[in-house]
PDB file of N, CA and C in Angstrom:
ATOM      1  N   MET A   1       8.935  -6.723  -3.665  1.00  0.00           N
ATOM      2  CA  MET A   1       7.533  -6.380  -4.288  1.00  0.00           C
ATOM      3  C   MET A   1       7.720  -6.058  -5.777  1.00  0.00           C
ATOM      4  N   ARG A   2       6.454  -6.396  -6.432  1.00  0.00           N
ATOM      5  CA  ARG A   2       6.639  -6.137  -7.894  1.00  0.00           C
ATOM      6  C   ARG A   2       6.444  -4.738  -8.169  1.00  0.00           C
ATOM      7  N   ALA A   3       6.895  -4.268  -9.331  1.00  0.00           N
ATOM      8  CA  ALA A   3       6.913  -2.929  -9.729  1.00  0.00           C
ATOM      9  C   ALA A   3       5.473  -2.326  -9.840  1.00  0.00           C
ATOM     10  N   TRP A   4       4.661  -3.135 -10.386  1.00  0.00           N
ATOM     11  CA  TRP A   4       3.315  -2.573 -10.593  1.00  0.00           C
ATOM     12  C   TRP A   4       2.578  -2.346  -9.121  1.00  0.00           C
ATOM     13  N   HIS A   5       2.874  -3.180  -8.188  1.00  0.00           N
ATOM     14  CA  HIS A   5       2.330  -2.830  -6.987  1.00  0.00           C
ATOM     15  C   HIS A   5       2.684  -1.557  -6.272  1.00  0.00           C
ATOM     16  N   MET A   6       4.118  -1.296  -6.607  1.00  0.00           N
ATOM     17  CA  MET A   6       4.580   0.053  -6.115  1.00  0.00           C
ATOM     18  C   MET A   6       3.827   1.166  -6.956  1.00  0.00           C
ATOM     19  N   LEU A   7       3.806   0.954  -8.174  1.00  0.00           N
ATOM     20  CA  LEU A   7       2.948   2.013  -9.033  1.00  0.00           C
ATOM     21  C   LEU A   7       1.510   2.207  -8.529  1.00  0.00           C
ATOM     22  N   VAL A   8       0.790   1.065  -8.324  1.00  0.00           N
ATOM     23  CA  VAL A   8      -0.595   1.254  -8.008  1.00  0.00           C
ATOM     24  C   VAL A   8      -0.672   1.942  -6.626  1.00  0.00           C
ATOM     25  N   CYS A   9       0.188   1.418  -5.729  1.00  0.00           N
ATOM     26  CA  CYS A   9       0.203   2.181  -4.254  1.00  0.00           C
ATOM     27  C   CYS A   9       0.542   3.607  -4.334  1.00  0.00           C
ATOM     28  N   ALA A  10       1.533   4.027  -5.339  1.00  0.00           N
ATOM     29  CA  ALA A  10       2.031   5.292  -5.329  1.00  0.00           C
ATOM     30  C   ALA A  10       0.735   6.263  -5.929  1.00  0.00           C
ATOM     31  N   GLY A  11       0.085   5.751  -6.881  1.00  0.00           N
ATOM     32  CA  GLY A  11      -1.115   6.316  -7.560  1.00  0.00           C
ATOM     33  C   GLY A  11      -2.250   6.539  -6.393  1.00  0.00           C
ATOM     34  N   LEU A  12      -2.355   5.553  -5.624  1.00  0.00           N
ATOM     35  CA  LEU A  12      -3.558   5.562  -4.582  1.00  0.00           C
ATOM     36  C   LEU A  12      -3.084   6.605  -3.665  1.00  0.00           C
ATOM     37  N   VAL A  13      -1.803   6.754  -3.104  1.00  0.00           N
ATOM     38  CA  VAL A  13      -1.319   7.673  -2.257  1.00  0.00           C
ATOM     39  C   VAL A  13      -1.509   9.132  -2.777  1.00  0.00           C
ATOM     40  N   VAL A  14      -1.237   9.359  -3.970  1.00  0.00           N
ATOM     41  CA  VAL A  14      -1.304  10.701  -4.611  1.00  0.00           C
ATOM     42  C   VAL A  14      -2.788  10.980  -4.737  1.00  0.00           C
ATOM     43  N   ALA A  15      -3.593  10.136  -5.103  1.00  0.00           N
ATOM     44  CA  ALA A  15      -5.041  10.284  -5.239  1.00  0.00           C
ATOM     45  C   ALA A  15      -5.635  10.644  -3.748  1.00  0.00           C
ATOM     46  N   GLY A  16      -5.234   9.921  -2.719  1.00  0.00           N
ATOM     47  CA  GLY A  16      -5.526  10.102  -1.518  1.00  0.00           C
ATOM     48  C   GLY A  16      -5.067  11.568  -0.960  1.00  0.00           C
ATOM     49  N   VAL A  17      -3.899  12.062  -1.198  1.00  0.00           N
ATOM     50  CA  VAL A  17      -3.505  13.234  -0.788  1.00  0.00           C
ATOM     51  C   VAL A  17      -4.175  14.190  -1.469  1.00  0.00           C
ATOM     52  N   ALA A  18      -4.475  14.187  -2.853  1.00  0.00           N
ATOM     53  CA  ALA A  18      -5.215  15.231  -3.602  1.00  0.00           C
ATOM     54  C   ALA A  18      -6.654  15.276  -3.223  1.00  0.00           C
ATOM     55  N   LEU A  19      -7.198  14.203  -2.653  1.00  0.00           N
ATOM     56  CA  LEU A  19      -8.707  14.068  -2.233  1.00  0.00           C
ATOM     57  C   LEU A  19      -8.703  14.956  -0.784  1.00  0.00           C
ATOM     58  N   ALA A  20      -7.724  14.581  -0.047  1.00  0.00           N
ATOM     59  CA  ALA A  20      -7.777  15.154   1.337  1.00  0.00           C
ATOM     60  C   ALA A  20      -7.457  16.632   1.240  1.00  0.00           C
ATOM     61  N   ALA A  21      -6.725  17.021   0.333  1.00  0.00           N
ATOM     62  CA  ALA A  21      -6.368  18.654   0.128  1.00  0.00           C
ATOM     63  C   ALA A  21      -7.491  19.361  -0.404  1.00  0.00           C
ATOM     64  N   THR A  22      -8.446  18.694  -1.161  1.00  0.00           N
ATOM     65  CA  THR A  22      -9.634  19.276  -1.590  1.00  0.00           C
ATOM     66  C   THR A  22     -10.736  19.170  -0.748  1.00  0.00           C
ATOM     67  N   GLY A  23     -10.602  18.624   0.425  1.00  0.00           N
ATOM     68  CA  GLY A  23     -11.525  18.555   1.516  1.00  0.00           C
ATOM     69  C   GLY A  23     -12.578  17.355   1.504  1.00  0.00           C
ATOM     70  N   ALA A  24     -12.153  16.260   0.825  1.00  0.00           N
ATOM     71  CA  ALA A  24     -13.025  15.055   0.770  1.00  0.00           C
ATOM     72  C   ALA A  24     -13.115  14.440   2.043  1.00  0.00           C
ATOM     73  N   SER A  25     -13.961  13.505   2.239  1.00  0.00           N
ATOM     74  CA  SER A  25     -14.445  12.985   3.621  1.00  0.00           C
ATOM     75  C   SER A  25     -13.312  11.885   3.782  1.00  0.00           C
ATOM     76  N   ALA A  26     -13.194  11.308   5.018  1.00  0.00           N
ATOM     77  CA  ALA A  26     -12.291  10.287   5.375  1.00  0.00           C
ATOM     78  C   ALA A  26     -12.477   9.024   4.632  1.00  0.00           C
ATOM     79  N   VAL A  27     -13.765   8.792   4.014  1.00  0.00           N
ATOM     80  CA  VAL A  27     -13.846   7.663   3.253  1.00  0.00           C
ATOM     81  C   VAL A  27     -12.994   7.681   2.135  1.00  0.00           C
ATOM     82  N   ALA A  28     -12.501   8.775   1.546  1.00  0.00           N
ATOM     83  CA  ALA A  28     -11.638   8.820   0.451  1.00  0.00           C
ATOM     84  C   ALA A  28     -10.282   8.190   0.687  1.00  0.00           C
ATOM     85  N   LEU A  29      -9.810   8.255   2.024  1.00  0.00           N
ATOM     86  CA  LEU A  29      -8.557   7.654   2.300  1.00  0.00           C
ATOM     87  C   LEU A  29      -8.530   6.176   2.680  1.00  0.00           C
ATOM     88  N   VAL A  30      -9.668   5.522   2.530  1.00  0.00           N
ATOM     89  CA  VAL A  30      -9.657   4.196   2.654  1.00  0.00           C
ATOM     90  C   VAL A  30      -8.916   3.379   1.818  1.00  0.00           C
ATOM     91  N   PRO A  31      -8.781   3.591   0.412  1.00  0.00           N
ATOM     92  CA  PRO A  31      -7.854   2.933  -0.318  1.00  0.00           C
ATOM     93  C   PRO A  31      -6.485   3.218  -0.131  1.00  0.00           C
ATOM     94  N   VAL A  32      -6.113   4.252   0.340  1.00  0.00           N
ATOM     95  CA  VAL A  32      -4.782   4.436   0.902  1.00  0.00           C
ATOM     96  C   VAL A  32      -4.421   3.636   2.146  1.00  0.00           C
ATOM     97  N   ALA A  33      -5.153   3.658   3.086  1.00  0.00           N
ATOM     98  CA  ALA A  33      -4.943   2.828   4.167  1.00  0.00           C
ATOM     99  C   ALA A  33      -4.993   1.300   3.860  1.00  0.00           C
ATOM    100  N   ALA A  34      -5.709   0.899   2.916  1.00  0.00           N
ATOM    101  CA  ALA A  34      -5.538  -0.448   2.463  1.00  0.00           C
ATOM    102  C   ALA A  34      -4.396  -0.836   1.785  1.00  0.00           C
ATOM    103  N   CYS A  35      -3.985   0.081   0.913  1.00  0.00           N
ATOM    104  CA  CYS A  35      -2.658  -0.028   0.264  1.00  0.00           C
ATOM    105  C   CYS A  35      -1.578  -0.132   1.377  1.00  0.00           C
ATOM    106  N   ALA A  36      -1.552   0.481   2.337  1.00  0.00           N
ATOM    107  CA  ALA A  36      -0.486   0.527   3.252  1.00  0.00           C
ATOM    108  C   ALA A  36      -0.550  -0.816   4.012  1.00  0.00           C
ATOM    109  N   LEU A  37      -1.751  -1.227   4.424  1.00  0.00           N
ATOM    110  CA  LEU A  37      -1.984  -2.589   5.103  1.00  0.00           C
ATOM    111  C   LEU A  37      -1.279  -3.631   4.205  1.00  0.00           C
ATOM    112  N   MET A  38      -1.664  -3.666   2.743  1.00  0.00           N
ATOM    113  CA  MET A  38      -1.291  -4.719   1.978  1.00  0.00           C
ATOM    114  C   MET A  38       0.397  -4.694   1.940  1.00  0.00           C
ATOM    115  N   MET A  39       0.742  -3.394   1.811  1.00  0.00           N
ATOM    116  CA  MET A  39       2.334  -3.540   1.674  1.00  0.00           C
ATOM    117  C   MET A  39       2.994  -4.087   2.981  1.00  0.00           C
ATOM    118  N   GLY A  40       2.334  -3.500   3.994  1.00  0.00           N
ATOM    119  CA  GLY A  40       2.856  -4.153   5.354  1.00  0.00           C
ATOM    120  C   GLY A  40       2.799  -5.722   5.471  1.00  0.00           C
ATOM    121  N   ALA A  41       1.651  -6.046   5.042  1.00  0.00           N
ATOM    122  CA  ALA A  41       1.361  -7.608   5.105  1.00  0.00           C
ATOM    123  C   ALA A  41       2.400  -8.276   4.228  1.00  0.00           C
ATOM    124  N   MET A  42       2.744  -7.700   3.120  1.00  0.00           N
ATOM    125  CA  MET A  42       3.734  -8.419   2.177  1.00  0.00           C
ATOM    126  C   MET A  42       5.145  -8.424   2.703  1.00  0.00           C
ATOM    127  N   VAL A  43       5.361  -7.303   3.349  1.00  0.00           N
ATOM    128  CA  VAL A  43       6.842  -7.241   3.859  1.00  0.00           C
ATOM    129  C   VAL A  43       6.960  -8.217   5.064  1.00  0.00           C
ATOM    130  N   TRP A  44       5.876  -8.237   5.892  1.00  0.00           N
ATOM    131  CA  TRP A  44       5.907  -9.237   7.043  1.00  0.00           C
ATOM    132  C   TRP A  44       5.946 -10.640   6.640  1.00  0.00           C
ATOM    133  N   MET A  45       5.230 -11.024   5.620  1.00  0.00           N
ATOM    134  CA  MET A  45       5.268 -12.330   5.146  1.00  0.00           C
ATOM    135  C   MET A  45       6.592 -12.638   4.439  1.00  0.00           C
ATOM    136  N   MET A  46       7.279 -11.786   3.850  1.00  0.00           N
ATOM    137  CA  MET A  46       8.509 -12.074   3.333  1.00  0.00           C
ATOM    138  C   MET A  46       9.571 -12.256   4.442  1.00  0.00           C
ATOM    139  N   MET A  47       9.436 -11.466   5.413  1.00  0.00           N
ATOM    140  CA  MET A  47      10.521 -11.539   6.494  1.00  0.00           C
ATOM    141  C   MET A  47      10.242 -12.857   7.311  1.00  0.00           C
ATOM    142  N   ARG A  48       8.929 -13.235   7.481  1.00  0.00           N
ATOM    143  CA  ARG A  48       8.613 -14.306   8.301  1.00  0.00           C
ATOM    144  C   ARG A  48       8.852 -15.647   7.501  1.00  0.00           C
ATOM    145  N   GLY A  49       8.819 -15.609   6.153  1.00  0.00           N
ATOM    146  CA  GLY A  49       9.074 -16.707   5.375  1.00  0.00           C
ATOM    147  C   GLY A  49      10.713 -16.970   5.063  1.00  0.00           C
ATOM    148  N   GLY A  50      11.479 -16.143   5.602  1.00  0.00           N
ATOM    149  CA  GLY A  50      12.885 -16.201   5.308  1.00  0.00           C
ATOM    150  C   GLY A  50      13.386 -15.662   4.052  1.00  0.00           C
ATOM    151  N   GLY A  51      12.467 -14.800   3.420  1.00  0.00           N
ATOM    152  CA  GLY A  51      12.983 -14.165   2.207  1.00  0.00           C
ATOM    153  C   GLY A  51      13.822 -12.807   2.608  1.00  0.00           C
ATOM    154  N   GLY A  52      13.726 -12.392   3.773  1.00  0.00           N
ATOM    155  CA  GLY A  52      14.385 -11.159   4.242  1.00  0.00           C
ATOM    156  C   GLY A  52      15.702 -11.476   4.821  1.00  0.00           C
ATOM    157  N   HIS A  53      16.224 -12.654   4.762  1.00  0.00           N
ATOM    158  CA  HIS A  53      17.575 -12.948   5.511  1.00  0.00           C
ATOM    159  C   HIS A  53      18.611 -12.795   4.653  1.00  0.00           C
TER     160      HIS A  53
END
């Protein structure tokens, strides 16, 4: 994965945790969940494409 993907996802996770700690609604956690899904999909595609062997 590219370094900026990791930085963006880390920022989203930090923002999501901060919002959850301040009592924000579940809607605030949607970007964090989307990031996790994106990272999982990238890992899955790399493994299926033979890049993980």
